[in-house]
PDB file of C-alpha atoms in Angstrom:
ATOM      1  CA  MET A   1      20.793 245.295   5.159  1.00 45.00           C
ATOM      2  CA  ASN A   2      18.730 246.742   2.295  1.00 51.00           C
ATOM      3  CA  SER A   3      18.845 250.527   2.511  1.00 54.00           C
ATOM      4  CA  HIS A   4      16.423 251.057  -0.383  1.00 66.00           C
ATOM      5  CA  PRO A   5      13.024 252.364   0.715  1.00 82.00           C
ATOM      6  CA  LEU A   6      10.047 250.191  -0.108  1.00 85.00           C
ATOM      7  CA  PRO A   7       7.781 251.340  -2.933  1.00 92.00           C
ATOM      8  CA  PHE A   8       4.575 252.752  -1.527  1.00 94.00           C
ATOM      9  CA  CYS A   9       0.984 251.640  -1.914  1.00 97.00           C
ATOM     10  CA  LEU A  10      -1.899 254.012  -1.279  1.00 97.00           C
ATOM     11  CA  PHE A  11      -4.795 252.387   0.542  1.00 97.00           C
ATOM     12  CA  TYR A  12      -8.319 253.639   0.996  1.00 97.00           C
ATOM     13  CA  GLN A  13     -10.761 252.368   3.607  1.00 96.00           C
ATOM     14  CA  GLY A  14     -14.235 252.857   2.181  1.00 93.00           C
ATOM     15  CA  GLY A  15     -17.617 252.123   3.678  1.00 94.00           C
ATOM     16  CA  ILE A  16     -20.411 250.272   1.878  1.00 97.00           C
ATOM     17  CA  TRP A  17     -20.180 251.033  -1.843  1.00 96.00           C
ATOM     18  CA  PRO A  18     -22.480 250.116  -4.721  1.00 97.00           C
ATOM     19  CA  TYR A  19     -20.633 247.492  -6.710  1.00 97.00           C
ATOM     20  CA  THR A  20     -20.800 249.446  -9.974  1.00 97.00           C
ATOM     21  CA  GLU A  21     -19.132 252.489  -8.396  1.00 97.00           C
ATOM     22  CA  ALA A  22     -16.210 250.416  -7.132  1.00 97.00           C
ATOM     23  CA  TRP A  23     -15.952 248.703 -10.498  1.00 97.00           C
ATOM     24  CA  GLU A  24     -15.740 252.046 -12.305  1.00 97.00           C
ATOM     25  CA  GLN A  25     -13.196 253.361  -9.782  1.00 97.00           C
ATOM     26  CA  GLN A  26     -10.987 250.349 -10.440  1.00 97.00           C
ATOM     27  CA  ARG A  27     -11.212 250.881 -14.190  1.00 97.00           C
ATOM     28  CA  GLN A  28     -10.123 254.494 -13.804  1.00 97.00           C
ATOM     29  CA  LEU A  29      -7.169 253.540 -11.617  1.00 97.00           C
ATOM     30  CA  VAL A  30      -6.110 250.795 -14.028  1.00 98.00           C
ATOM     31  CA  GLU A  31      -6.432 253.072 -17.047  1.00 97.00           C
ATOM     32  CA  ALA A  32      -4.275 255.728 -15.374  1.00 97.00           C
ATOM     33  CA  ARG A  33      -1.568 253.127 -14.746  1.00 97.00           C
ATOM     34  CA  LEU A  34      -1.737 251.852 -18.315  1.00 97.00           C
ATOM     35  CA  GLN A  35      -0.994 255.425 -19.370  1.00 97.00           C
ATOM     36  CA  ASP A  36       1.742 255.963 -16.763  1.00 96.00           C
ATOM     37  CA  GLU A  37       3.440 252.895 -15.277  1.00 92.00           C
ATOM     38  CA  GLN A  38       5.255 255.046 -12.714  1.00 94.00           C
ATOM     39  CA  LEU A  39       2.054 255.588 -10.714  1.00 96.00           C
ATOM     40  CA  SER A  40       1.903 253.929  -7.313  1.00 96.00           C
ATOM     41  CA  ASP A  41       0.075 250.764  -6.389  1.00 97.00           C
ATOM     42  CA  VAL A  42      -3.338 251.151  -4.730  1.00 98.00           C
ATOM     43  CA  LEU A  43      -5.453 248.986  -2.416  1.00 98.00           C
ATOM     44  CA  LEU A  44      -9.180 249.688  -1.976  1.00 98.00           C
ATOM     45  CA  LEU A  45     -10.882 248.072   1.041  1.00 98.00           C
ATOM     46  CA  LEU A  46     -14.663 248.249   0.824  1.00 97.00           C
ATOM     47  CA  GLU A  47     -17.960 246.556   1.578  1.00 98.00           C
ATOM     48  CA  HIS A  48     -20.779 246.203  -0.936  1.00 98.00           C
ATOM     49  CA  PHE A  49     -24.527 246.297  -0.854  1.00 97.00           C
ATOM     50  CA  PRO A  50     -25.913 242.837  -1.752  1.00 96.00           C
ATOM     51  CA  VAL A  51     -24.789 241.905  -5.268  1.00 97.00           C
ATOM     52  CA  TYR A  52     -23.937 238.791  -7.274  1.00 96.00           C
ATOM     53  CA  THR A  53     -21.033 238.863  -9.722  1.00 96.00           C
ATOM     54  CA  LEU A  54     -20.052 236.469 -12.469  1.00 95.00           C
ATOM     55  CA  GLY A  55     -16.589 235.880 -13.859  1.00 94.00           C
ATOM     56  CA  THR A  56     -16.004 236.391 -17.551  1.00 91.00           C
ATOM     57  CA  GLY A  57     -16.678 232.737 -18.356  1.00 88.00           C
ATOM     58  CA  SER A  58     -19.012 231.918 -15.454  1.00 88.00           C
ATOM     59  CA  LYS A  59     -21.823 229.452 -16.093  1.00 85.00           C
ATOM     60  CA  LEU A  60     -25.351 230.606 -15.313  1.00 89.00           C
ATOM     61  CA  ASP A  61     -25.968 226.982 -14.236  1.00 90.00           C
ATOM     62  CA  PHE A  62     -24.461 228.011 -10.893  1.00 93.00           C
ATOM     63  CA  VAL A  63     -27.121 230.721 -10.383  1.00 93.00           C
ATOM     64  CA  LYS A  64     -30.251 229.289  -8.747  1.00 92.00           C
ATOM     65  CA  PHE A  65     -32.552 232.204  -9.564  1.00 90.00           C
ATOM     66  CA  SER A  66     -33.756 233.821 -12.760  1.00 89.00           C
ATOM     67  CA  PRO A  67     -31.458 236.751 -13.606  1.00 83.00           C
ATOM     68  CA  GLU A  68     -34.315 238.429 -15.476  1.00 80.00           C
ATOM     69  CA  ALA A  69     -36.542 238.400 -12.398  1.00 76.00           C
ATOM     70  CA  ALA A  70     -33.858 238.955  -9.775  1.00 77.00           C
ATOM     71  CA  ASP A  71     -34.529 241.204  -6.785  1.00 86.00           C
ATOM     72  CA  VAL A  72     -30.796 241.850  -6.379  1.00 88.00           C
ATOM     73  CA  GLU A  73     -28.081 243.079  -8.741  1.00 92.00           C
ATOM     74  CA  LEU A  74     -26.224 240.572 -10.929  1.00 94.00           C
ATOM     75  CA  HIS A  75     -23.195 241.663 -12.987  1.00 94.00           C
ATOM     76  CA  ARG A  76     -20.931 239.783 -15.368  1.00 94.00           C
ATOM     77  CA  THR A  77     -17.416 241.124 -14.918  1.00 96.00           C
ATOM     78  CA  GLU A  78     -14.017 240.697 -16.546  1.00 95.00           C
ATOM     79  CA  ARG A  79     -12.487 238.820 -13.590  1.00 95.00           C
ATOM     80  CA  GLY A  80     -11.720 235.111 -13.519  1.00 92.00           C
ATOM     81  CA  GLY A  81     -13.701 232.621 -11.465  1.00 90.00           C
ATOM     82  CA  GLU A  82     -17.349 231.674 -11.186  1.00 92.00           C
ATOM     83  CA  VAL A  83     -20.313 233.355  -9.468  1.00 94.00           C
ATOM     84  CA  THR A  84     -19.959 234.888  -6.002  1.00 96.00           C
ATOM     85  CA  TYR A  85     -21.903 237.072  -3.605  1.00 96.00           C
ATOM     86  CA  HIS A  86     -20.982 240.318  -1.854  1.00 98.00           C
ATOM     87  CA  CYS A  87     -22.820 241.958   1.043  1.00 98.00           C
ATOM     88  CA  PRO A  88     -22.116 244.075   4.144  1.00 98.00           C
ATOM     89  CA  GLY A  89     -19.906 242.346   6.695  1.00 98.00           C
ATOM     90  CA  GLN A  90     -17.655 241.008   3.954  1.00 98.00           C
ATOM     91  CA  LEU A  91     -14.389 242.888   3.425  1.00 98.00           C
ATOM     92  CA  VAL A  92     -13.572 243.237  -0.260  1.00 98.00           C
ATOM     93  CA  GLY A  93     -10.046 244.142  -1.323  1.00 98.00           C
ATOM     94  CA  TYR A  94      -9.213 245.541  -4.743  1.00 98.00           C
ATOM     95  CA  PRO A  95      -5.436 245.748  -5.294  1.00 98.00           C
ATOM     96  CA  ILE A  96      -4.418 247.813  -8.306  1.00 98.00           C
ATOM     97  CA  LEU A  97      -0.819 246.628  -8.583  1.00 98.00           C
ATOM     98  CA  ASN A  98       1.767 246.868 -11.315  1.00 98.00           C
ATOM     99  CA  LEU A  99       3.136 243.326 -11.359  1.00 98.00           C
ATOM    100  CA  ARG A 100       6.165 244.501 -13.314  1.00 96.00           C
ATOM    101  CA  ARG A 101       7.370 245.805  -9.934  1.00 94.00           C
ATOM    102  CA  HIS A 102       6.636 242.496  -8.225  1.00 97.00           C
ATOM    103  CA  GLN A 103       6.538 239.298 -10.309  1.00 97.00           C
ATOM    104  CA  GLN A 104       5.008 238.895 -13.746  1.00 98.00           C
ATOM    105  CA  ASP A 105       3.378 235.638 -12.720  1.00 98.00           C
ATOM    106  CA  LEU A 106      -0.366 235.296 -12.161  1.00 97.00           C
ATOM    107  CA  HIS A 107      -0.077 232.103 -10.102  1.00 96.00           C
ATOM    108  CA  TRP A 108       2.436 233.836  -7.833  1.00 98.00           C
ATOM    109  CA  TYR A 109       0.029 236.763  -7.461  1.00 98.00           C
ATOM    110  CA  LEU A 110      -2.919 234.534  -6.521  1.00 98.00           C
ATOM    111  CA  ARG A 111      -0.820 232.693  -3.952  1.00 98.00           C
ATOM    112  CA  GLN A 112       0.342 236.028  -2.503  1.00 98.00           C
ATOM    113  CA  LEU A 113      -3.256 237.187  -2.059  1.00 98.00           C
ATOM    114  CA  GLU A 114      -3.993 233.915  -0.289  1.00 98.00           C
ATOM    115  CA  GLU A 115      -0.893 234.432   1.862  1.00 98.00           C
ATOM    116  CA  VAL A 116      -2.138 237.847   3.021  1.00 98.00           C
ATOM    117  CA  LEU A 117      -5.382 236.264   4.222  1.00 98.00           C
ATOM    118  CA  ILE A 118      -3.698 233.215   5.763  1.00 98.00           C
ATOM    119  CA  ARG A 119      -1.362 235.465   7.791  1.00 98.00           C
ATOM    120  CA  LEU A 120      -4.300 237.626   8.836  1.00 98.00           C
ATOM    121  CA  LEU A 121      -6.206 234.565  10.106  1.00 98.00           C
ATOM    122  CA  ALA A 122      -3.115 233.266  11.896  1.00 98.00           C
ATOM    123  CA  GLY A 123      -3.117 236.468  13.941  1.00 97.00           C
ATOM    124  CA  TYR A 124      -6.524 235.411  15.270  1.00 97.00           C
ATOM    125  CA  GLY A 125      -5.393 231.853  15.966  1.00 97.00           C
ATOM    126  CA  LEU A 126      -7.178 230.448  12.910  1.00 98.00           C
ATOM    127  CA  LYS A 127      -5.491 228.086  10.468  1.00 98.00           C
ATOM    128  CA  GLY A 128      -6.274 229.301   6.973  1.00 98.00           C
ATOM    129  CA  GLU A 129      -5.744 226.610   4.368  1.00 97.00           C
ATOM    130  CA  ARG A 130      -5.345 226.326   0.623  1.00 97.00           C
ATOM    131  CA  ILE A 131      -6.955 223.474  -1.303  1.00 95.00           C
ATOM    132  CA  PRO A 132      -4.873 222.160  -4.215  1.00 93.00           C
ATOM    133  CA  GLY A 133      -6.390 223.054  -7.564  1.00 92.00           C
ATOM    134  CA  LEU A 134      -8.698 225.711  -6.106  1.00 92.00           C
ATOM    135  CA  THR A 135      -8.243 229.415  -5.349  1.00 94.00           C
ATOM    136  CA  GLY A 136      -9.236 230.939  -2.014  1.00 97.00           C
ATOM    137  CA  VAL A 137      -8.816 230.307   1.705  1.00 98.00           C
ATOM    138  CA  TRP A 138     -10.615 227.773   3.897  1.00 97.00           C
ATOM    139  CA  VAL A 139     -10.957 227.308   7.672  1.00 98.00           C
ATOM    140  CA  GLU A 140     -11.957 223.837   8.857  1.00 97.00           C
ATOM    141  CA  GLY A 141     -13.383 223.031   5.438  1.00 95.00           C
ATOM    142  CA  HIS A 142     -15.398 226.263   5.155  1.00 97.00           C
ATOM    143  CA  LYS A 143     -14.481 228.726   2.416  1.00 97.00           C
ATOM    144  CA  VAL A 144     -14.012 232.091   4.128  1.00 98.00           C
ATOM    145  CA  ALA A 145     -12.291 233.981   1.291  1.00 98.00           C
ATOM    146  CA  ALA A 146     -12.832 234.036  -2.463  1.00 97.00           C
ATOM    147  CA  ILE A 147     -10.379 235.440  -5.007  1.00 97.00           C
ATOM    148  CA  GLY A 148     -10.968 236.504  -8.591  1.00 96.00           C
ATOM    149  CA  ILE A 149      -8.662 238.753 -10.584  1.00 97.00           C
ATOM    150  CA  LYS A 150      -8.174 240.476 -13.916  1.00 97.00           C
ATOM    151  CA  VAL A 151      -4.758 241.552 -15.158  1.00 98.00           C
ATOM    152  CA  LYS A 152      -4.248 243.869 -18.126  1.00 97.00           C
ATOM    153  CA  ARG A 153      -0.682 244.520 -19.280  1.00 97.00           C
ATOM    154  CA  TRP A 154       0.405 243.415 -15.791  1.00 98.00           C
ATOM    155  CA  ILE A 155      -1.886 245.887 -13.974  1.00 98.00           C
ATOM    156  CA  THR A 156      -4.257 244.062 -11.623  1.00 98.00           C
ATOM    157  CA  MET A 157      -7.887 244.680 -10.713  1.00 98.00           C
ATOM    158  CA  HIS A 158     -10.682 242.875  -8.827  1.00 98.00           C
ATOM    159  CA  GLY A 159      -9.221 240.871  -5.930  1.00 98.00           C
ATOM    160  CA  PHE A 160     -10.449 239.119  -2.782  1.00 98.00           C
ATOM    161  CA  ALA A 161     -13.560 238.937  -0.606  1.00 98.00           C
ATOM    162  CA  LEU A 162     -13.175 237.894   3.040  1.00 98.00           C
ATOM    163  CA  ASN A 163     -16.284 236.853   4.947  1.00 98.00           C
ATOM    164  CA  VAL A 164     -15.812 238.488   8.344  1.00 98.00           C
ATOM    165  CA  CYS A 165     -19.354 238.778   9.734  1.00 98.00           C
ATOM    166  CA  PRO A 166     -21.811 238.811   6.792  1.00 98.00           C
ATOM    167  CA  ASP A 167     -25.280 237.308   6.502  1.00 97.00           C
ATOM    168  CA  LEU A 168     -24.406 234.176   4.533  1.00 97.00           C
ATOM    169  CA  THR A 169     -27.947 233.359   3.406  1.00 96.00           C
ATOM    170  CA  GLY A 170     -27.373 235.077   0.048  1.00 95.00           C
ATOM    171  CA  PHE A 171     -24.890 232.342  -0.852  1.00 96.00           C
ATOM    172  CA  LYS A 172     -27.724 229.792  -0.818  1.00 94.00           C
ATOM    173  CA  ARG A 173     -29.038 231.247  -4.088  1.00 93.00           C
ATOM    174  CA  ILE A 174     -25.874 230.277  -5.997  1.00 93.00           C
ATOM    175  CA  VAL A 175     -23.250 227.542  -6.186  1.00 92.00           C
ATOM    176  CA  PRO A 176     -20.446 229.740  -4.794  1.00 89.00           C
ATOM    177  CA  CYS A 177     -17.407 229.773  -7.068  1.00 89.00           C
ATOM    178  CA  GLY A 178     -18.919 226.724  -8.801  1.00 87.00           C
ATOM    179  CA  ILE A 179     -17.999 224.533  -5.814  1.00 85.00           C
ATOM    180  CA  GLY A 180     -21.067 222.623  -4.689  1.00 85.00           C
ATOM    181  CA  ASP A 181     -19.540 220.265  -2.133  1.00 82.00           C
ATOM    182  CA  ARG A 182     -17.779 222.698   0.204  1.00 86.00           C
ATOM    183  CA  PRO A 183     -19.657 225.116   2.498  1.00 93.00           C
ATOM    184  CA  VAL A 184     -19.102 228.868   2.668  1.00 97.00           C
ATOM    185  CA  GLY A 185     -18.187 230.158   6.120  1.00 97.00           C
ATOM    186  CA  SER A 186     -17.275 233.334   7.962  1.00 98.00           C
ATOM    187  CA  LEU A 187     -14.718 234.280  10.570  1.00 98.00           C
ATOM    188  CA  GLN A 188     -17.576 235.030  12.961  1.00 98.00           C
ATOM    189  CA  GLN A 189     -18.419 231.314  13.047  1.00 97.00           C
ATOM    190  CA  PHE A 190     -15.067 230.640  14.659  1.00 98.00           C
ATOM    191  CA  LEU A 191     -14.567 233.967  16.453  1.00 97.00           C
ATOM    192  CA  PRO A 192     -17.984 235.271  17.611  1.00 97.00           C
ATOM    193  CA  ASP A 193     -16.530 238.574  18.866  1.00 96.00           C
ATOM    194  CA  ILE A 194     -14.583 239.491  15.729  1.00 97.00           C
ATOM    195  CA  SER A 195     -15.376 242.869  14.182  1.00 95.00           C
ATOM    196  CA  LEU A 196     -14.930 244.189  10.680  1.00 97.00           C
ATOM    197  CA  ALA A 197     -13.167 247.237  12.144  1.00 96.00           C
ATOM    198  CA  GLN A 198     -10.429 245.000  13.600  1.00 95.00           C
ATOM    199  CA  VAL A 199      -9.822 243.252  10.308  1.00 97.00           C
ATOM    200  CA  ARG A 200      -9.842 246.530   8.352  1.00 96.00           C
ATOM    201  CA  GLU A 201      -7.149 247.904  10.630  1.00 96.00           C
ATOM    202  CA  GLU A 202      -4.855 244.888  10.454  1.00 97.00           C
ATOM    203  CA  LEU A 203      -5.124 243.840   6.821  1.00 98.00           C
ATOM    204  CA  PRO A 204      -3.170 246.730   5.195  1.00 98.00           C
ATOM    205  CA  LYS A 205      -0.122 246.073   7.372  1.00 98.00           C
ATOM    206  CA  ILE A 206      -0.071 242.384   6.415  1.00 98.00           C
ATOM    207  CA  PHE A 207      -0.676 243.247   2.763  1.00 98.00           C
ATOM    208  CA  GLY A 208       2.363 245.532   2.879  1.00 98.00           C
ATOM    209  CA  GLU A 209       4.505 242.817   4.477  1.00 98.00           C
ATOM    210  CA  VAL A 210       3.584 240.203   1.883  1.00 98.00           C
ATOM    211  CA  PHE A 211       3.994 242.485  -1.134  1.00 98.00           C
ATOM    212  CA  GLN A 212       6.910 244.479   0.323  1.00 97.00           C
ATOM    213  CA  LEU A 213       5.113 247.809   0.112  1.00 98.00           C
ATOM    214  CA  GLU A 214       4.945 250.814   2.400  1.00 97.00           C
ATOM    215  CA  MET A 215       1.226 251.341   2.994  1.00 97.00           C
ATOM    216  CA  ILE A 216       0.017 254.958   3.041  1.00 97.00           C
ATOM    217  CA  ALA A 217      -3.555 255.639   4.147  1.00 96.00           C
ATOM    218  CA  GLN A 218      -5.720 257.967   2.051  1.00 94.00           C
ATOM    219  CA  GLN A 219      -8.675 259.870   3.473  1.00 88.00           C
ATOM    220  CA  ASN A 220     -10.349 259.956   0.081  1.00 83.00           C
ATOM    221  CA  LEU A 221      -9.702 258.831  -3.457  1.00 72.00           C
ATOM    222  CA  LEU A 222      -8.695 262.262  -4.760  1.00 55.00           C
ATOM    223  CA  GLY A 223      -5.163 262.116  -6.036  1.00 53.00           C
ATOM    224  CA  GLU A 224      -4.991 258.345  -6.231  1.00 48.00           C
ATOM    225  CA  ALA A 225      -5.313 258.242  -9.996  1.00 54.00           C
ATOM    226  CA  SER A 226      -2.265 260.515 -10.143  1.00 48.00           C
ATOM    227  CA  GLY A 227      -0.404 258.267  -7.733  1.00 61.00           C
ATOM    228  CA  ASN A 228       0.450 261.016  -5.280  1.00 59.00           C
ATOM    229  CA  PRO A 229      -0.172 260.528  -1.528  1.00 58.00           C
ATOM    230  CA  LYS A 230      -2.559 263.096  -0.056  1.00 53.00           C
TER     231      LYS A 230
END
């Protein structure tokens, strides 16, 4: 039996955040860990006001509206992947992990993020599936979770977006993740009574199991850059 305590991961349950604020918060957390690799891992769980984001090499061909005349925010970010959409009812997870403590393997990391979501869905009796050659999680052919990451000197940022109970109409204005032949879905389609509060409560525990981390809840973000639980 392993008597060593698990490394800890601070997690913060936020409400609905402007995308740019969450983006800046991630950058600060990453920068702190580039300066001091001993700082703890962090997981932010948030929602966003309606916003479209592009990966670093995303094609504007997948955006069906004019960015110059858009009535909603559009940001090109440093993550991988194509265009996606965030809005309330979608749970967005931003893990700030030092992969030197886990595995220095980006494919492993992507599969682990998928595993967190697949285990979460299994708890609701849903079979989450991977599709070879693609990143994300599907249920009955509907993409319910998108993943896009950035890793700098093995410190991660960006992460996953799980459609729990969002208004999906915003996805009609893009080709989500550049995949035109597979529909976007939500957990609510399959589980009409599911709530975001349920998923928020259960996800950190599963995240800790998959990544072998002790999850420590934070009431606010103060102290997280220093890596000390508050």
